[in-house]
Coordinates of C-alpha atoms and ligand atoms in Angstrom, one line a residue:
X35 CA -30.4 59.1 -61.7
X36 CA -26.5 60.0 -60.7
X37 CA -27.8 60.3 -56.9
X38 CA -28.8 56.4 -56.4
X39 CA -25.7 54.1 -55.0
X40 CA -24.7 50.6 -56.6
X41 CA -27.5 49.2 -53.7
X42 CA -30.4 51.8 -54.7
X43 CA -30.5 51.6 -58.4
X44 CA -29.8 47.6 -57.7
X45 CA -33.1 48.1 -56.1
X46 CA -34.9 50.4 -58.5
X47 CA -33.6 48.3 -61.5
X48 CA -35.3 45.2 -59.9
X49 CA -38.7 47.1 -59.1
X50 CA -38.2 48.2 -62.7
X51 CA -38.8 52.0 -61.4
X52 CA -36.0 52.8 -64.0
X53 CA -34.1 50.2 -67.1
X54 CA -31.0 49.3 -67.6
X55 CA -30.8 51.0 -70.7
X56 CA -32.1 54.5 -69.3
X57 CA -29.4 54.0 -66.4
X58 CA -26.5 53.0 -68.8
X59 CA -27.9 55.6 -71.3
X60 CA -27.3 58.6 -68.7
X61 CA -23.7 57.1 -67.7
X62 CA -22.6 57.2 -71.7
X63 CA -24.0 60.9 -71.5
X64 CA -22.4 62.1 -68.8
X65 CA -18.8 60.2 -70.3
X66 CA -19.5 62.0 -73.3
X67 CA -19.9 65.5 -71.6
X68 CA -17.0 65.0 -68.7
X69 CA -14.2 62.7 -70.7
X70 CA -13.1 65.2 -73.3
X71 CA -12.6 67.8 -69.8
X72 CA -11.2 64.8 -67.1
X73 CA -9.8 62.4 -69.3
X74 CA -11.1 59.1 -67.5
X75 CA -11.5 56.9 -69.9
X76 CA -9.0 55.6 -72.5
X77 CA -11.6 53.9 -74.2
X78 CA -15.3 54.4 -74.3
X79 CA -17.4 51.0 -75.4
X80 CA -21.3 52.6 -75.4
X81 CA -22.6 50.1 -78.7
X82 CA -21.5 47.0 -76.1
X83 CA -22.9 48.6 -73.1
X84 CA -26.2 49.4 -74.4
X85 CA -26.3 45.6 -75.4
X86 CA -25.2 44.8 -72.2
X87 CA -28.1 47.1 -70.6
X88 CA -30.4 45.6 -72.9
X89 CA -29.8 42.3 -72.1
X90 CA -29.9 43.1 -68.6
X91 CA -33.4 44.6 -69.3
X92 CA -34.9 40.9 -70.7
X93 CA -33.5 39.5 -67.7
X94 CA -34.9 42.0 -65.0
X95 CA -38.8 41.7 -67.2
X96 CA -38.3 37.9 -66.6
X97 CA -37.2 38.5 -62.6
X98 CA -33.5 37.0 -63.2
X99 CA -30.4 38.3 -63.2
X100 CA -27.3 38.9 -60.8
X101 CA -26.5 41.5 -58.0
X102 CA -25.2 43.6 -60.1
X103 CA -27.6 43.5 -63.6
X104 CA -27.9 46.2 -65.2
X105 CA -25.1 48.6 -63.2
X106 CA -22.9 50.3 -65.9
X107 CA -19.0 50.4 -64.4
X108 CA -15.5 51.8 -65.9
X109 CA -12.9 49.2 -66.1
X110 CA -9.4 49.6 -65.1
X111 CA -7.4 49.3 -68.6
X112 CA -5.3 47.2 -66.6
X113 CA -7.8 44.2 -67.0
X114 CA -7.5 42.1 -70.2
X115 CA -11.1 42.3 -71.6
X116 CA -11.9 40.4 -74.8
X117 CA -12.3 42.1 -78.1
X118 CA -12.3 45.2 -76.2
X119 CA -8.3 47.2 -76.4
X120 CA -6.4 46.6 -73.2
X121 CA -3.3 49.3 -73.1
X122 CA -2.6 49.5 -69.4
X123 CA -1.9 53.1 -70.3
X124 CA 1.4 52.4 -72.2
X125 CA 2.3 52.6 -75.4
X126 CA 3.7 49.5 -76.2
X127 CA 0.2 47.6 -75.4
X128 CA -1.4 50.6 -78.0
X129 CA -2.7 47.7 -80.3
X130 CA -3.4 45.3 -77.6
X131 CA -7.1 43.6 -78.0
X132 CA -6.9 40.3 -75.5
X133 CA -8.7 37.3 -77.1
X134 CA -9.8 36.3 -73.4
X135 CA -11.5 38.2 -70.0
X136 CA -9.8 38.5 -66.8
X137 CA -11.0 36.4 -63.8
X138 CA -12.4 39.6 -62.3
X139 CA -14.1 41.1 -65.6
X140 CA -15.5 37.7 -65.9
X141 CA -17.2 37.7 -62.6
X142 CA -18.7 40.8 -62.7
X143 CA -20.4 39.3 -66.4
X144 CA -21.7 36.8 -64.7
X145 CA -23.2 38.9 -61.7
X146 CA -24.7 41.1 -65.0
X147 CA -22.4 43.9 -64.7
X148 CA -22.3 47.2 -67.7
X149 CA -18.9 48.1 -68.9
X150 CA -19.0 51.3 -69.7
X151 CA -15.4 51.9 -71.3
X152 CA -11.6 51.3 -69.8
X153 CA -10.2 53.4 -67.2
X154 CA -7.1 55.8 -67.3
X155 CA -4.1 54.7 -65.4
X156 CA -0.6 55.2 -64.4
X157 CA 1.8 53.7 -67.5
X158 CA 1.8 49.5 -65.9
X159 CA 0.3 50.6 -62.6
X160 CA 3.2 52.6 -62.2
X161 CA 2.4 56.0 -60.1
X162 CA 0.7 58.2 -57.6
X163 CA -1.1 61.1 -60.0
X164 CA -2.1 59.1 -62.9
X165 CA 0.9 61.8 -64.9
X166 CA 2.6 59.3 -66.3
X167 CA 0.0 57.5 -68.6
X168 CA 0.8 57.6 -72.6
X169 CA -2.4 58.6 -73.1
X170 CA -2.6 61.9 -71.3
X171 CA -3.2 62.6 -67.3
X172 CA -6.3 62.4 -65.7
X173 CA -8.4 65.7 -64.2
X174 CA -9.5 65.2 -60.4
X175 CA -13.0 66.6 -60.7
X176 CA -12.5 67.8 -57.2
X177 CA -11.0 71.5 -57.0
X178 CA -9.7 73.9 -54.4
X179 CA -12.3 76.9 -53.5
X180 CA -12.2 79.7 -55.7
X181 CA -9.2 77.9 -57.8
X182 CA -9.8 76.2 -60.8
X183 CA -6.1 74.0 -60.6
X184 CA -6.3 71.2 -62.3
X185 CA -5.3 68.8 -59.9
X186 CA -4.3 65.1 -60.0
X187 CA -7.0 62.0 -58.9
X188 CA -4.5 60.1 -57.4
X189 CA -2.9 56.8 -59.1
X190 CA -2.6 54.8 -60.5
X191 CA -6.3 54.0 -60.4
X192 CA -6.9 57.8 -61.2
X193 CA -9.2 56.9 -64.3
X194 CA -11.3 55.0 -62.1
X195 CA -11.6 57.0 -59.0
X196 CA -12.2 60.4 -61.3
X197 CA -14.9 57.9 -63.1
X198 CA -16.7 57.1 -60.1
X199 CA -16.5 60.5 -58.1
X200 CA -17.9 62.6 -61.3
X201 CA -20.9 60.2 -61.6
X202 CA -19.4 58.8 -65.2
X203 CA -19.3 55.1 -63.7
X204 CA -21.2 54.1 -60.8
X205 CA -18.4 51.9 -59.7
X206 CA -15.0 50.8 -61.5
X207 CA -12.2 48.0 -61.0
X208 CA -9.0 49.3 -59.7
X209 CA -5.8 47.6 -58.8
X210 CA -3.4 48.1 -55.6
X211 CA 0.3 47.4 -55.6
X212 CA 1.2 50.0 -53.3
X213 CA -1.6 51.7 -52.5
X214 CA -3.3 52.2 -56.1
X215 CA -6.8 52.0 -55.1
X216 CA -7.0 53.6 -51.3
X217 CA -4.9 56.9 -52.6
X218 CA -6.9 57.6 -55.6
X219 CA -10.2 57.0 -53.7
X220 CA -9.1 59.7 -51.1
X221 CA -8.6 62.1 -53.1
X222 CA -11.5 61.5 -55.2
X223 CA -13.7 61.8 -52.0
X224 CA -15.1 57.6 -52.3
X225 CA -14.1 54.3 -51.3
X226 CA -11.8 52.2 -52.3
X227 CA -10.7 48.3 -51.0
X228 CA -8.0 46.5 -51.5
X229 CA -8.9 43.1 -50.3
X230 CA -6.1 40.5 -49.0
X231 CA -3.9 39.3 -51.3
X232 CA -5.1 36.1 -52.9
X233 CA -8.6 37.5 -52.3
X234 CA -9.1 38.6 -56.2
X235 CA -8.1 36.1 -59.2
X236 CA -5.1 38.5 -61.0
X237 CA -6.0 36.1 -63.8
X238 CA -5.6 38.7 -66.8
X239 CA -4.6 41.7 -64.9
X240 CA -1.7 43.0 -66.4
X241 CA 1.4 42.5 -64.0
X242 CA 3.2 45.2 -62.8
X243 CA 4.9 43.2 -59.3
X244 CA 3.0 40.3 -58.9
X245 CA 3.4 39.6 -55.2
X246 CA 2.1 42.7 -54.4
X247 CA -0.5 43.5 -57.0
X248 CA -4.4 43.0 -55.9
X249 CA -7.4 43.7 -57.8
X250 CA -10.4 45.6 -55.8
X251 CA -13.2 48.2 -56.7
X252 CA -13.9 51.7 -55.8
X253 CA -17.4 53.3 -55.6
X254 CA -19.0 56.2 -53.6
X255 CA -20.2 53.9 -50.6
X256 CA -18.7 51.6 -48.2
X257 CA -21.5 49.2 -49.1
X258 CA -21.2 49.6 -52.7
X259 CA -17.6 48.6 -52.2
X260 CA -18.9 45.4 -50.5
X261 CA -21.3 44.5 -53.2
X262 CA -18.4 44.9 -56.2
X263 CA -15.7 43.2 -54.3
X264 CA -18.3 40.6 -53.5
X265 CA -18.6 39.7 -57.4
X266 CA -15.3 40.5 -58.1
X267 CA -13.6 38.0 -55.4
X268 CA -13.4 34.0 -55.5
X269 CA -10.4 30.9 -56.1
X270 CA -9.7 31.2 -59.4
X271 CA -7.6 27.8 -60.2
X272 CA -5.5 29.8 -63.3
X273 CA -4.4 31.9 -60.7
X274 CA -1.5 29.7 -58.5
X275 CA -1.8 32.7 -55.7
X276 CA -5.5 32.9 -55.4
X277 CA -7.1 31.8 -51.7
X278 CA -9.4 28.8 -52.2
X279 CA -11.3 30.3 -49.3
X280 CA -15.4 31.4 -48.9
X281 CA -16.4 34.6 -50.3
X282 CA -18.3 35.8 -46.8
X283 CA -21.3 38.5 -47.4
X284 CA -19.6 41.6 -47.3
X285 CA -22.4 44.3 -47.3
X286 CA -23.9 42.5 -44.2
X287 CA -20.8 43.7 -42.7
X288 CA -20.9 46.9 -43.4
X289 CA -23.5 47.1 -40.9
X290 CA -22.7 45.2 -38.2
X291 CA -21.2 47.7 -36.1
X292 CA -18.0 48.4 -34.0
X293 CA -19.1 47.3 -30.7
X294 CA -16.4 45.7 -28.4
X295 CA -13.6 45.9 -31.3
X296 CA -10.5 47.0 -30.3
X297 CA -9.1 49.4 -32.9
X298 CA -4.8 49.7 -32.9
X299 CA -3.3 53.3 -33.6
X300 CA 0.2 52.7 -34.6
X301 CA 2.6 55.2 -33.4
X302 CA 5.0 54.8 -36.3
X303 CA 2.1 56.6 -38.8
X304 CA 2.3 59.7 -36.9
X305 CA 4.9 61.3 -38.6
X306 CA 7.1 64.2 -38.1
X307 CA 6.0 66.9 -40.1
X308 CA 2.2 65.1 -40.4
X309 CA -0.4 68.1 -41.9
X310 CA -2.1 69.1 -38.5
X311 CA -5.8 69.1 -40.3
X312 CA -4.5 65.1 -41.3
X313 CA -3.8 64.3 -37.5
X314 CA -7.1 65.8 -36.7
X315 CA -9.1 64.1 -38.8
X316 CA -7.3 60.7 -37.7
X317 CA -8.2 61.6 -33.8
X318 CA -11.9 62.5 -35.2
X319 CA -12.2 59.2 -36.8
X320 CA -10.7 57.3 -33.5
X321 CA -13.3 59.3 -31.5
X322 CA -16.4 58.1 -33.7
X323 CA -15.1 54.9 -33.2
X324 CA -15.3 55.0 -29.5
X325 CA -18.7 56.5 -29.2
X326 CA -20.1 53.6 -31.3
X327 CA -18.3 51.2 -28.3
X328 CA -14.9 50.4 -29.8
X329 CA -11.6 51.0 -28.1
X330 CA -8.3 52.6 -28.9
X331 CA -5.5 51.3 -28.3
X332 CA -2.1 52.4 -29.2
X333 CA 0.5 49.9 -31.1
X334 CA 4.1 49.8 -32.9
X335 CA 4.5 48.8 -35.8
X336 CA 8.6 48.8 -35.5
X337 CA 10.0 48.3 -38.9
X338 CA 7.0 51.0 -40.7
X339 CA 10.0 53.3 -41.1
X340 CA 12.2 50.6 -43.9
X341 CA 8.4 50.1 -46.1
X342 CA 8.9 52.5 -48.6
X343 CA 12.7 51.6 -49.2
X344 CA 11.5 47.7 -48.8
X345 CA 9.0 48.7 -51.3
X346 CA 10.4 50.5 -53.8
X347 CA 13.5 47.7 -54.5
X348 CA 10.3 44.6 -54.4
X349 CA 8.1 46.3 -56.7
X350 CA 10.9 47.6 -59.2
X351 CA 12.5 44.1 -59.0
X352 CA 9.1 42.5 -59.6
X353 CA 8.2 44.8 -62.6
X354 CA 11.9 44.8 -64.0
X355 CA 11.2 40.9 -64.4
X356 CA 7.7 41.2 -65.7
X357 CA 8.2 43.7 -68.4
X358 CA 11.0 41.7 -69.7
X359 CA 8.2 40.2 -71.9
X360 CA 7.5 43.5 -73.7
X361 CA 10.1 42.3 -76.1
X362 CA 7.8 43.4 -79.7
X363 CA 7.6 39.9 -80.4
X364 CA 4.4 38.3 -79.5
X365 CA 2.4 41.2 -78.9
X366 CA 1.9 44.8 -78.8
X367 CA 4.1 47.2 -80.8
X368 CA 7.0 46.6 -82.7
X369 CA 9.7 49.2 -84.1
X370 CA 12.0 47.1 -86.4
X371 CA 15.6 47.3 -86.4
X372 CA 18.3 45.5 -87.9
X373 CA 18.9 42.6 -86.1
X374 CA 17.0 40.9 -83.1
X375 CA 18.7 42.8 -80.2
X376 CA 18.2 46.6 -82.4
X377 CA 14.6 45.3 -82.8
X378 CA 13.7 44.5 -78.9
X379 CA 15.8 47.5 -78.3
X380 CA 13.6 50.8 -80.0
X381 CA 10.9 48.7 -79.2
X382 CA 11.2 49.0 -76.0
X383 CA 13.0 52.5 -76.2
X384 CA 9.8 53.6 -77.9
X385 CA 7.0 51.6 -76.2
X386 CA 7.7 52.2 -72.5
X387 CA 7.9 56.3 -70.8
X388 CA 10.3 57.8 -68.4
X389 CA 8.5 56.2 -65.2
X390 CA 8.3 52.6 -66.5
X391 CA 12.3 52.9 -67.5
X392 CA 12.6 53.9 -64.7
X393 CA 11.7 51.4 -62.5
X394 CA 13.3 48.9 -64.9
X395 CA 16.5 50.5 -64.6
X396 CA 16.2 50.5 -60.3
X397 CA 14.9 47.0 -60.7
X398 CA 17.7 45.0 -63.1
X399 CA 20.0 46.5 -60.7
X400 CA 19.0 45.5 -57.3
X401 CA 18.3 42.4 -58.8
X402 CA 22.1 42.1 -60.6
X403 CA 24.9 39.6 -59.2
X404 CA 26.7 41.9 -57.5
X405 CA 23.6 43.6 -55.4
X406 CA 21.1 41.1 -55.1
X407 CA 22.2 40.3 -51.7
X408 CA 22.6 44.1 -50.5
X409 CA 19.3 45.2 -51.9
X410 CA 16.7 42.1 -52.7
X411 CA 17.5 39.9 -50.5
X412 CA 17.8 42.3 -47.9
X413 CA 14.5 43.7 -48.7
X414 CA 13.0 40.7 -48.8
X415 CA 14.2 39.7 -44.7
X416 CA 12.4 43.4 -44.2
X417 CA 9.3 42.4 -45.6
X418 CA 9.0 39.5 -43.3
X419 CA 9.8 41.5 -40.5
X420 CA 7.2 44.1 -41.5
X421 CA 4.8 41.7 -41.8
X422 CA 5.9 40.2 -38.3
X423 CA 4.9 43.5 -36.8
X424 CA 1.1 43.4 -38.1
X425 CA 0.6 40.0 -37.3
X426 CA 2.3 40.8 -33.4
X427 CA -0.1 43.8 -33.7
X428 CA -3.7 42.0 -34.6
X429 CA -2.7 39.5 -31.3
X430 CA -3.9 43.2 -29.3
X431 CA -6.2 44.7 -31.8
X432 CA -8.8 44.0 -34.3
X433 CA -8.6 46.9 -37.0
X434 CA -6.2 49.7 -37.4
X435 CA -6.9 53.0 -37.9
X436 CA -4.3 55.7 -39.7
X437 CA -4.4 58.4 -42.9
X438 CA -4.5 56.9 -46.2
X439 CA -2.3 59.6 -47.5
X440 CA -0.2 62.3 -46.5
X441 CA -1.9 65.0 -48.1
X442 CA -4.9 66.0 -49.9
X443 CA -4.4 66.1 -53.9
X444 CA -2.1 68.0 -55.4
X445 CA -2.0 69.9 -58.6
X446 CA -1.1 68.5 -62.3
X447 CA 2.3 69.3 -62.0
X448 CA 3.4 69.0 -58.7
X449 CA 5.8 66.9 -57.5
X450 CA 6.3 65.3 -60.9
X451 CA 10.1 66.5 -61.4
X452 CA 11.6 64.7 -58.1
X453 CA 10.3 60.8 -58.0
X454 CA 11.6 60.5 -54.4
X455 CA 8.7 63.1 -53.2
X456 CA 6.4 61.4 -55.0
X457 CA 7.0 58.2 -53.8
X458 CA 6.4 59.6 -50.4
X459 CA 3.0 59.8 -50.8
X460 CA 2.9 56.0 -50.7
X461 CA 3.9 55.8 -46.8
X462 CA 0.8 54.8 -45.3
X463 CA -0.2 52.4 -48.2
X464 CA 2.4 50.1 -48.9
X465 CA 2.6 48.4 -46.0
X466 CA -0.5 46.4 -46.3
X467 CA 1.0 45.1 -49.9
X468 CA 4.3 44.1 -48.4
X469 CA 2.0 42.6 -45.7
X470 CA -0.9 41.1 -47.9
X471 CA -3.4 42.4 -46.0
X472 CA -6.8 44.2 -46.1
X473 CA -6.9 47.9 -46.4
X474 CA -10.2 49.9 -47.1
X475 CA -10.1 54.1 -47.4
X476 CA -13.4 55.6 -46.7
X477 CA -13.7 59.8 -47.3
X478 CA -14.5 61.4 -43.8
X479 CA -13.4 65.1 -44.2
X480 CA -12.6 68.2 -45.8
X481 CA -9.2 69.8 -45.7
X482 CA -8.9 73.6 -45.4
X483 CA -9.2 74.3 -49.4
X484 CA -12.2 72.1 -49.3
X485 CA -10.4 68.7 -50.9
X486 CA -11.2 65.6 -49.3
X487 CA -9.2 63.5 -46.8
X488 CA -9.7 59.8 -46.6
X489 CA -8.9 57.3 -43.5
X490 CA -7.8 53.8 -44.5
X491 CA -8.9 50.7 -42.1
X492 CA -6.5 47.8 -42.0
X493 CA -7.8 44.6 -40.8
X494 CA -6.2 40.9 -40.3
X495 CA -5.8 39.1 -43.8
X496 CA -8.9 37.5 -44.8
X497 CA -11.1 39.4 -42.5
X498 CA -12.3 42.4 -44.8
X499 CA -15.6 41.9 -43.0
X500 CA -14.3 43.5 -40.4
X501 CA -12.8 46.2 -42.3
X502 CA -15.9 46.6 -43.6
X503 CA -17.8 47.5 -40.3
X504 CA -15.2 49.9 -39.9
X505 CA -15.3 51.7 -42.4
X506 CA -19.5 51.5 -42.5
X507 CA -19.3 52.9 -38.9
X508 CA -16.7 55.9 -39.9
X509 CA -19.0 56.3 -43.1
X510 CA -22.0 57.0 -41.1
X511 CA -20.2 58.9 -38.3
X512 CA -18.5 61.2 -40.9
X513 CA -21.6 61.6 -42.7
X514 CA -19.4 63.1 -45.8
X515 CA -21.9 64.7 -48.2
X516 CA -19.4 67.0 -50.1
X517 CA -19.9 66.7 -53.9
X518 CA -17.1 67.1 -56.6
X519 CA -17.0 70.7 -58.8
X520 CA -17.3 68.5 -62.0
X521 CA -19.8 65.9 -61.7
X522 CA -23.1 65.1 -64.1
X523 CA -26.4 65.8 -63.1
X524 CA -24.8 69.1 -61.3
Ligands
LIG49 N1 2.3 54.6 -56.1 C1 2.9 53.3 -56.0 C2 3.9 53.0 -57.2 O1 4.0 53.9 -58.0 C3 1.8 52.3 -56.0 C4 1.2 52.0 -57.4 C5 0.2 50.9 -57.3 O2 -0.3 50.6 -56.2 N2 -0.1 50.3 -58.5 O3 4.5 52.0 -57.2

């Protein structure tokens, strides 16, 4: 059962070789073997997804139903879903229960989709190891040879990616404001897309900087990627930023080859100090590329150098302005005070951690009188300027190849005490936010302690299809068959 894709038990669920409720059955078992040891889910919901399997059951014996009847998937708790607790891994959102469904959850209804439960996250989004969520981190169920480290999934998606690489969901939501779904799904050894933005409704997905924030799925195939993002995408007209454009067939594209694309290299990504086994793997992936007929060719991408700094004042400005509605007011928790100001005050002492205060704190100031123009506005000319570069760069090339993170995962722990290290890891990622555009990781390699490496595909904005044969041909060239320690059915 945990060895069929999103496509094959698609297929085995319409030949009615297995039932929804057998398939959803063996998800809630493995979450209730693997969560108490990885920590995935914040909340499990098996008495809805049964019902949800069930019904998809009736429909199947009747030959209806959706792409995606019958497929049991983990939920970012990022995504308000009705009646069901939303937290986005804070404390403040603890008692949370939305009384509506995001544009995304509400798509993949329609297209008959099984929630299994809501993911762990990063506190709001916030993070690159999934540390910093109120309700506990979340175990990569990768590990080193002969080490049993616990090591971090990645973030903020981290709930998800874990999910889907230790066969508890066969596919899960994820959101990317920085590179929240590509980083987690390399170092969880799966897939992971973060479509253009405008691409996904963010219609009920909690904000964390909304110019940047995109919703997109992660699974354990670059086709199974295409099939969610597929139900999850469309115009959404409560959503003033979503593209009223034509959701094209993605899994077609996944197969369509590299043939005659011209695939950029930008020289900016290879850093000083790069892991060697990193660089190789990049060349490795280049080289598959040309022996299924693409070329190389080598761009600049000038102004790669100012994205993280360009990044980390928009995204703290953004959230610094979106959590100024956490006030204990209209929802989520309250701790009274005396007054008005002592109330919003420990409430928001109490309700939000270090990492969230954080960013408050960097963003209220770069967007006070005094500094707006020295840090926002300034950032905001270098995000023009970076996306200047990419859209210079797609004149010469059709995709671009590079990393999608600096390193493999690291362990529980690790970097945690300096937040300038661990915002490093976001240097290949947050680019395509500043930028808007498509970026897809696909695994395609081991590192010496036996962790996978992912390489992330960029493509023009709107043109994931290409992205998509990308990363198909670099799936099938790579041929990556490693399995996680932790994983049901093992
Ligand atoms: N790691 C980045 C951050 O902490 C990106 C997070 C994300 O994409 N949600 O801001």
């Amino acid at each position: 059962m945990f060895e069929l894709s999103i496509a094959e038990a698609r297929d085995a669920l319409r030949a009615r070789k297995i039932s929804a409720a057998e398939l959803t059955g063996a998800y809630l078992g493995a979450v209730e073997t693997l969560n108490p040891e990885l920590n995935a889910y914040i909340t499990v919901t098996p008495d809805q997804a049964l019902a949800q399997a069930q019904a998809a059951d009736v429909a199947l014996a009747k030959g209806e139903g959706g792409p995606l009847t019958g497929i049991p998937l983990a939920i970012k708790d990022l995504f308000a879903t009705k009646g069901v607790r939303t937290t986005a891994a804070s404390k403040i959102l603890s008692p949370f229960v939305p009384p509506y469904e995001s544009t995304v959850t509400a798509n993949l209804l329609r297209d008959g989709a099984v929630f299994l439960g809501k993911a762990n996250l990063d506190e709001f989004a916030m993070g690159s190891s999934n540390m910093t969520s109120a309700y506990g981190p979340v175990t990569n169920p990768w590990q080193r040879q002969g080490s049993d480290a616990k090591l971090v999934p990645g973030g903020s998606s981290g709930g998800s990616a874990a999910a889907v690489a230790a066969r508890m969901a066969l596919g899960a939501t994820a959101t990317d404001t920085g590179g929240s779904i590509r980083q987690p799904a390399a170092f969880c050894g799966i897939v992971g897309i973060k479509p253009t933005y405008g691409r996904c409704s963010r219609w009920g997905v909690v904000a964390f900087a909304s110019s940047l924030d995109q919703a997109g799925p992660v699974a354990r195939t670059v086709e199974d990627a295409a099939i969610l993002l597929g139900s999850m995408s469309g115009f959404d007209s409560k959503d003033s930023t979503s593209a009223n454009m034509p959701v094209p067939d993605f899994a077609t594209a996944v197969k369509r080859g590299v043939k005659g694309l011209r695939i950029g290299v930008p020289k900016e990504y290879r850093m000083e100090g790069l892991d060697p086994i990193i660089d190789k793997l990049w060349q490795d992936g280049l080289a598959w590329l040309k022996a299924e007929g693409a070329s190389v060719v080598d761009i600049s991408l000038p102004h790669t150098k100012y994205g993280l700094a360009t990044y980390y004042i928009v995204a703290p400005a953004e959230a610094s302005s979106n959590l100024a509605r956490y006030d204990g007011v209209r929802y989520g928790a309250r701790v009274p005070g005396r007054d008005l100001i002592e109330m919003y005050e420990n409430t928001r002492a109490e309700g939000f951690g270090v990492e969230v205060k954080r960013r408050i704190m960097i963003g209220t100031y770069v967007l006070s009188a005094g500094y707006y123009d020295a840090y926002y506005l300034k950032a905001q000319k270098i995000r023009a300027l970076i996306l200047k570069d990419f859209t210079d760069a797609f004149e010469k090339v059709d995709a671009i190849l590079t990393p999608t993170a600096p390193s493999a995962a690291f362990g529980q722990g690790e970097k945690v005490e300096d937040p300038v290290t661990m915002y490093l890891n976001d240097v290949f990622t947050v680019t395509a936010n500043l930028a808007g555009l498509p970026g897809l990781s696909v695994p395609a390699g081991l590192d010496h302690q036996g962790l996978p490496l992912g390489l992330q595909v960029l493509g023009r904005p709107f043109d994931e299809e290409t992205v998509f044969a990308v990363g198909g041909a670099i799936e099938r060239a790579a041929g990556f068959t490693a399995l996680p320690t932790i994983r049901a059915g093992a």
